[in-house]
Coordinates of C-alpha atoms in Angstrom, one line a residue:
Chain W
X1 CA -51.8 12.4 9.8
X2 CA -51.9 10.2 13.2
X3 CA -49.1 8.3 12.0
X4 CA -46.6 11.1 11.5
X5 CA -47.8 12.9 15.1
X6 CA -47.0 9.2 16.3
X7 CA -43.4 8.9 15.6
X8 CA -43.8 6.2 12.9
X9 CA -41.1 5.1 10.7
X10 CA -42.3 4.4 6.8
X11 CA -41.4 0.9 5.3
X12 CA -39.8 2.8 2.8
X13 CA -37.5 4.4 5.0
X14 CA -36.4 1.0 7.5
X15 CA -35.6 -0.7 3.5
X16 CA -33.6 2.5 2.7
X17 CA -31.9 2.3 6.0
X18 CA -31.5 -1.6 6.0
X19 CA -29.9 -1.8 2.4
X20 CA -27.8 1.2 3.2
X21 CA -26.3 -0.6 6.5
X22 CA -25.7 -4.1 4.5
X23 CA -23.7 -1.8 1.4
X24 CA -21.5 0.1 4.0
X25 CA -20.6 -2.7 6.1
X26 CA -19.6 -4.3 2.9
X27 CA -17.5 -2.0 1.7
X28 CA -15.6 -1.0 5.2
X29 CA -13.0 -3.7 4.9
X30 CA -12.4 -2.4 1.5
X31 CA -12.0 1.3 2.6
X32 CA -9.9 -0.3 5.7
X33 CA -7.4 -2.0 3.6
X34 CA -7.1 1.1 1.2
X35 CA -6.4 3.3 3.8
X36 CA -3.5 0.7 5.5
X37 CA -2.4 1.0 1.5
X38 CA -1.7 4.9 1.6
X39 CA -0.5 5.2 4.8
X40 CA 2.5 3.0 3.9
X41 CA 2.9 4.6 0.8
X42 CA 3.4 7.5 2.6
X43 CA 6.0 6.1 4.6
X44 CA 7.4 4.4 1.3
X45 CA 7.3 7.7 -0.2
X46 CA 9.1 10.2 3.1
X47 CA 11.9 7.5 3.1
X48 CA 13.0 7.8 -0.3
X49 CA 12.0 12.0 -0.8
X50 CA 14.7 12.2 2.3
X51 CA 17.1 9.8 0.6
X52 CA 17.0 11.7 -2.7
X53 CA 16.9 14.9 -0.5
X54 CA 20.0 14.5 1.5
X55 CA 22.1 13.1 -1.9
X56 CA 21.1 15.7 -3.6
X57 CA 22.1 18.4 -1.0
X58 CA 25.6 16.2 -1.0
X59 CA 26.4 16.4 -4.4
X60 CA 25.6 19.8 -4.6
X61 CA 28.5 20.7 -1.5
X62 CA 30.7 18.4 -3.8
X63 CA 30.2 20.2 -7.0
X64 CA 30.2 23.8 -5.2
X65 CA 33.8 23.1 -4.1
X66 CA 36.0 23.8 -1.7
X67 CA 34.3 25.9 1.5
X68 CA 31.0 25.4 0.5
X69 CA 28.3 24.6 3.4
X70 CA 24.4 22.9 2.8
X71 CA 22.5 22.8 6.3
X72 CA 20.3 20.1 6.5
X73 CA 17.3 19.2 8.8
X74 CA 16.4 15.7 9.5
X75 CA 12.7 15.4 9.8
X76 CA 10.8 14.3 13.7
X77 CA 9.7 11.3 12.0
X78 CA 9.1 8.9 8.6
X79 CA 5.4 7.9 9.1
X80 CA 5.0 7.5 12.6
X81 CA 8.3 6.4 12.6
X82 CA 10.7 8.4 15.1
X83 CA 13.5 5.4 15.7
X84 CA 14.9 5.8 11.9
X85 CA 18.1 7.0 10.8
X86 CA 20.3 7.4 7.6
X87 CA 23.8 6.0 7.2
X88 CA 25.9 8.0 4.9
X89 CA 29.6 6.7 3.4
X90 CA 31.0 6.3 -0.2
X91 CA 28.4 3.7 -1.4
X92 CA 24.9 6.4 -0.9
X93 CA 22.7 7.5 1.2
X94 CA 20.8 4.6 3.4
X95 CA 17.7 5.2 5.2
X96 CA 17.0 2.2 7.1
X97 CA 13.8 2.2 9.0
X98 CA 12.7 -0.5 11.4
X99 CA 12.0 -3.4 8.5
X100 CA 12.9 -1.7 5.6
X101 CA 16.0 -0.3 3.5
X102 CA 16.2 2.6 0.7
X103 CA 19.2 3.6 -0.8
X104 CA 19.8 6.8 -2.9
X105 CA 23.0 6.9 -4.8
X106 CA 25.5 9.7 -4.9
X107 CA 28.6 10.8 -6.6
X108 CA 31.8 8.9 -4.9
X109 CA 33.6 10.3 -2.5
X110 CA 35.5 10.3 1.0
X111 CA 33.4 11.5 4.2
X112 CA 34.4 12.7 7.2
X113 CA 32.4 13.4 10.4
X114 CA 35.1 15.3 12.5
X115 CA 36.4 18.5 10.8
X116 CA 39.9 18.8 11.6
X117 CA 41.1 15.0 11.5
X118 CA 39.7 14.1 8.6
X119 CA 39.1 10.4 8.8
X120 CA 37.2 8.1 6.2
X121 CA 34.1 7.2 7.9
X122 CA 30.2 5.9 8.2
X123 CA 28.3 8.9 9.1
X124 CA 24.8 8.7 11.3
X125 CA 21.9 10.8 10.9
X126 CA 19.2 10.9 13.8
X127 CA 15.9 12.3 13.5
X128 CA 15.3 15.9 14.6
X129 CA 18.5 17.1 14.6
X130 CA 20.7 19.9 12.1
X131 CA 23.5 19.4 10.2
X132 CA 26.1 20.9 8.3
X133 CA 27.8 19.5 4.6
X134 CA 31.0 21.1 4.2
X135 CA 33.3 20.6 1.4
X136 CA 37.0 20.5 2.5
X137 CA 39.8 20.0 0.7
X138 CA 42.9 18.5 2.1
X139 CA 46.5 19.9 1.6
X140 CA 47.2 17.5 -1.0
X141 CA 44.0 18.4 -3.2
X142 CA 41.7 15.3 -2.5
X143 CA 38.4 16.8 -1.2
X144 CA 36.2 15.7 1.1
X145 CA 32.7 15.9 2.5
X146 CA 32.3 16.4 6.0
X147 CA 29.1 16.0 8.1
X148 CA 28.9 17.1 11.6
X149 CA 25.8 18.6 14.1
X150 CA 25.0 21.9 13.6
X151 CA 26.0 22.8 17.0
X152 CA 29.2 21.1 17.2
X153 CA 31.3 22.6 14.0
X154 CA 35.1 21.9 15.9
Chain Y
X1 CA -62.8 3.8 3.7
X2 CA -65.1 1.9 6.0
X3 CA -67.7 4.8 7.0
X4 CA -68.6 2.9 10.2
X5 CA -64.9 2.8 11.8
X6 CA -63.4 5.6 10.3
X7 CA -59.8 4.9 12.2
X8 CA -59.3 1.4 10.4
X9 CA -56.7 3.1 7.9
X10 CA -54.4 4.2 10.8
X11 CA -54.3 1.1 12.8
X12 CA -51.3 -0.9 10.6
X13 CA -53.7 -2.9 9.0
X14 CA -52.2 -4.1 5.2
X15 CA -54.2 -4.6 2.2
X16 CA -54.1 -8.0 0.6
X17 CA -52.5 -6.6 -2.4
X18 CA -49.7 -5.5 -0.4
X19 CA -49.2 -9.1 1.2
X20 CA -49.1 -10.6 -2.1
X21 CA -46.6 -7.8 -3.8
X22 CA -44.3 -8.3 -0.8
X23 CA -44.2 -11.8 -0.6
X24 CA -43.3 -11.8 -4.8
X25 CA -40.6 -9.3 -4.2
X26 CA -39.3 -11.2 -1.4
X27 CA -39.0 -14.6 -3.3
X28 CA -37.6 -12.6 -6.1
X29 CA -34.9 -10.7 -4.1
X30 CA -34.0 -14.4 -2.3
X31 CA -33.4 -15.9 -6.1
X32 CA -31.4 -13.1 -7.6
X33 CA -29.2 -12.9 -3.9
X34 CA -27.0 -15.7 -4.4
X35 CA -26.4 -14.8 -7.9
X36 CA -25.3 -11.2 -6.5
X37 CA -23.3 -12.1 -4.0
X38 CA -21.2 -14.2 -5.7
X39 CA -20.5 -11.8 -8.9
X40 CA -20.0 -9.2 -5.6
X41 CA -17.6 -11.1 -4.2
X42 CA -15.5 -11.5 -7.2
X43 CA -15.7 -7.7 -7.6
X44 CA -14.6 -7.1 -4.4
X45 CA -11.6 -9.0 -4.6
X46 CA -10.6 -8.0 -7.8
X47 CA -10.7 -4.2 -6.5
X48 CA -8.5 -5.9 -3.4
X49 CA -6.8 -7.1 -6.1
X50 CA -5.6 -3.6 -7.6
X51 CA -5.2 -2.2 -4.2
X52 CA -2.6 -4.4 -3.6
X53 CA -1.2 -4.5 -7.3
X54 CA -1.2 -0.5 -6.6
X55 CA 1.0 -1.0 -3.3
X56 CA 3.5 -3.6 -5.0
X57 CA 4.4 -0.9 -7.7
X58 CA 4.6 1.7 -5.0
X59 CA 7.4 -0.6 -3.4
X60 CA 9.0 -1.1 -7.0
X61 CA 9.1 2.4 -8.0
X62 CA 10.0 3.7 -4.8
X63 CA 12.9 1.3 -4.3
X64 CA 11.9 0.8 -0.5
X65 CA 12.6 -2.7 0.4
X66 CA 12.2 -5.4 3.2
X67 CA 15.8 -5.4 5.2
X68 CA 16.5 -9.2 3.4
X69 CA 15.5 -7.8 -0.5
X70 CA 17.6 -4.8 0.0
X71 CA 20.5 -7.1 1.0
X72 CA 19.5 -9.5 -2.4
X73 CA 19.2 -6.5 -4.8
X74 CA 22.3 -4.7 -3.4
X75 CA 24.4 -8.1 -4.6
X76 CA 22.5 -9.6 -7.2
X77 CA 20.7 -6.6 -8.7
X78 CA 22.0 -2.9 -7.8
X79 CA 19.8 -1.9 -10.2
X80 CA 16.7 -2.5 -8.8
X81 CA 17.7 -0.1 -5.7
X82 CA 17.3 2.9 -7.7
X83 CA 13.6 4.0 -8.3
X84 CA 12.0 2.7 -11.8
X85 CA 8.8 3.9 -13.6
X86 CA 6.8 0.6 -12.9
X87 CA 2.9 1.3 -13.8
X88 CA 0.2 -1.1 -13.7
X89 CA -1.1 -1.8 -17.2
X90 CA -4.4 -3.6 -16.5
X91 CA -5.8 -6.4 -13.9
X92 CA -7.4 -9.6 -16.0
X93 CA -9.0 -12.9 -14.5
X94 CA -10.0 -15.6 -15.7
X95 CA -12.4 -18.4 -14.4
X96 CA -10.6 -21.3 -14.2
X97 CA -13.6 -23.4 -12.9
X98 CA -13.8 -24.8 -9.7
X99 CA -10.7 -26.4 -8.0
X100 CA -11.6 -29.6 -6.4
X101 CA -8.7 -29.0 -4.0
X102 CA -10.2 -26.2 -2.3
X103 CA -13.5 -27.0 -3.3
X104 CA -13.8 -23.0 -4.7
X105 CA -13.9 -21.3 -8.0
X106 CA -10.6 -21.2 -9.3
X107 CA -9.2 -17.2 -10.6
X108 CA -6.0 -16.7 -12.4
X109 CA -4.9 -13.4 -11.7
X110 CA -3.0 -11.7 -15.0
X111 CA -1.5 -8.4 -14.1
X112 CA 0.0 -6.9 -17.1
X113 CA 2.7 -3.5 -16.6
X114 CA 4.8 -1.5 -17.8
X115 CA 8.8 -0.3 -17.0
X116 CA 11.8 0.4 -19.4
X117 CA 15.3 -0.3 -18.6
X118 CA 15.1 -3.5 -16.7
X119 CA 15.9 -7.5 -17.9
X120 CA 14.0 -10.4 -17.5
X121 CA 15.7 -11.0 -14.4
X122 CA 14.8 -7.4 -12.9
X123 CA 11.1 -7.9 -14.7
X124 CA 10.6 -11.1 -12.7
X125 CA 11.7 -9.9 -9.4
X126 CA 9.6 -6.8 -9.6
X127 CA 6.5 -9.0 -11.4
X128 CA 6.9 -11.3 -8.2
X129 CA 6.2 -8.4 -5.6
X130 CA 3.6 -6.9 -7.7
X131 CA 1.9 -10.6 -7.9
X132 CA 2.6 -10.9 -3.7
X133 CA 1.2 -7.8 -2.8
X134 CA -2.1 -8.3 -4.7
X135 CA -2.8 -11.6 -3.3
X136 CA -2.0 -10.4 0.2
X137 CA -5.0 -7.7 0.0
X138 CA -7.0 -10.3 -1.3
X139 CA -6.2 -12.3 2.1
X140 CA -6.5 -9.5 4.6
X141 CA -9.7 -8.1 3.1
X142 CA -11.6 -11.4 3.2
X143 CA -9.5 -11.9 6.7
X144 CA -8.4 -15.7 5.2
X145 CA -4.7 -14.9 6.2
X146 CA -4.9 -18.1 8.2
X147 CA -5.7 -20.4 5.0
X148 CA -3.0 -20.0 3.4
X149 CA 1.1 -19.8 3.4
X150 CA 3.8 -17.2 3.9
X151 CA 3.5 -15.9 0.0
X152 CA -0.5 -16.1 0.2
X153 CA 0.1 -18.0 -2.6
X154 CA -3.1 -19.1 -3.6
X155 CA -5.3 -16.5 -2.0
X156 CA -9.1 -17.3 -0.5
X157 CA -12.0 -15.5 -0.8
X158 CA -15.2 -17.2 1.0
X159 CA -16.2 -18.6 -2.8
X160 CA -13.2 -18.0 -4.7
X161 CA -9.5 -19.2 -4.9
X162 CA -7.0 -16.7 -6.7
X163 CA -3.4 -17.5 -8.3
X164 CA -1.4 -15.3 -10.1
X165 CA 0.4 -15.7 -13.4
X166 CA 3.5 -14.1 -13.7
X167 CA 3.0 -10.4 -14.9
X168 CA 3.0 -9.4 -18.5
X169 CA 5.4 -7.0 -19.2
X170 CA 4.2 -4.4 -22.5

């Protein structure tokens, strides 16, 4: 009864504590490395959903025809990664990030990122920013996909 | 109890009994520790192992490469910049013995998968990043990064040295 009044710890309990301690410092590095796995699957996984994404919202402009519009939004960031961008031309869509490269393929065709003058061109998308996917065909009948700001349509 | 000091309970004192079970436990627990630690050790870098075998598929799948592989595949092998339906099958070792090189147990590594639509080629390429990846968590979670080369090929353990064999494809 002394003992408890006392502030005593039991054997039991400093073994308890002391095997408990060893076990989780043990398995730390473990949990560390899994967690350093997921967070660049994550990163793995934003790059190529926003490849697929913007392809996808490509092809759909191309097969809606002539006049049709698809606004797209370019996410802040990939990860923690806010210095990306995606190159768009005839070959796909290419999101480079700072050491790696994802490509999403897409049905061939010309691109343009000025409106009027159409001109056949590599198109840049920056993070955080709107824009729009027109389909326009030219006076001869060719048709092309244009990409331009959202806030810049001339 | 002893009647004539009533407080001798609640003093600390230890029974003799509880000396000797103690001390047996203690030489028992210092036997079977070595024994532990070492099948411990294996365990945790096997589950290293599949964390990285895990992240190599991820890449695979994914189709998300290092700048210098994209430029590779995009020549060599288009297809393998399209995402594929890579899984990992299973994670087998075997005990080699113990290499007198490195003066540790040797483990081959056999990682076998799964993935339609590719050739041996493609198989290799994608077996190869599967096989890197899990010998890289092996190094970074026993921190022996510094043993070996740029491939972490073989990979250390504080007992153990791991290859890989190239990846079964079923």
């Amino acid at each position: 009864m002394f003992m408890d009044e006392q502030g005593t710890v039991s054997v039991d309990l400093l073994f308890a504590t002391f095997i408990f301690l060893i076990i989780l410092g043990y398995i730390s590095t473990l949990i560390s490395d899994r967690f350093s796995t997921v967070d660049k699957s994550q990163e793995l996984v934003e790059a190529r959903n926003l490849a697929e994404n913007i392809a996808g919202a490509i092809n759909q402009a191309y097969a809606g025809g002539n006049g049709h519009v698809i606004k797209i939004r370019m996410p802040d960031r990939i990860n923690n990664d806010d210095k990306y961008h995606v190159e768009v031309n005839s070959s796909g869509v290419l999101v480079v990030l700072e050491d790696r490269r994802g490509l999403a393929y897409i049905i061939p065709q010309k691109f343009s990122k000025t409106y009027d003058n159409l001109q056949s061109s590599t198109i840049i998308l920056s993070p955080a920013k709107e824009y729009v996917i027109i389909n326009k065909r030219e006076g001869k009948g060719d048709n092309w996909i244009v990409i331009i700001e959202n806030n810049q349509k001339s | 109890m002893d009647l004539r000091n009533p407080y001798r309970d609640i003093k600390g004192q230890m029974s003799v009994e509880f000396v000797l079970i103690a001390g047996f436990m203690l030489i028992l627990t210092c036997a079977v520790a070595a024994y532990i630690f070492d099948d411990s050790e294996l365990t945790h870098a096997m589950a290293a192992a599949r964390s990285g075998a895990v992240q190599g598929v991820l890449a695979d799948s994914l189709a998300v490469y290092p700048e210098e592989t994209f430029k590779d595949y995009i020549q060599e092998h288009p297809r393998l910049v399209s995402p594929s339906g890579v899984k990992i099958v299973k994670i087998a070792h075997e005990n080699k013995g113990v290499n007198p090189l490195y003066n540790r147990t040797w483990i081959q590594l056999k990682i076998y998968a799964t993935g339609s639509g590719m050739d041996s080629a493609e198989q290799y390429r994608l077996g190869s990043r599967i096989n890197y990846y899990a010998r890289k968590s092996i190094c970074e979670v026993f921190k022996t990064q510094n043993l070996t080369n740029v491939g972490f090929n073989p990979a250390f353990s504080d007992k153990y040295v791991f290859t890989t064999a190239g990846v079964e494809w079923v």
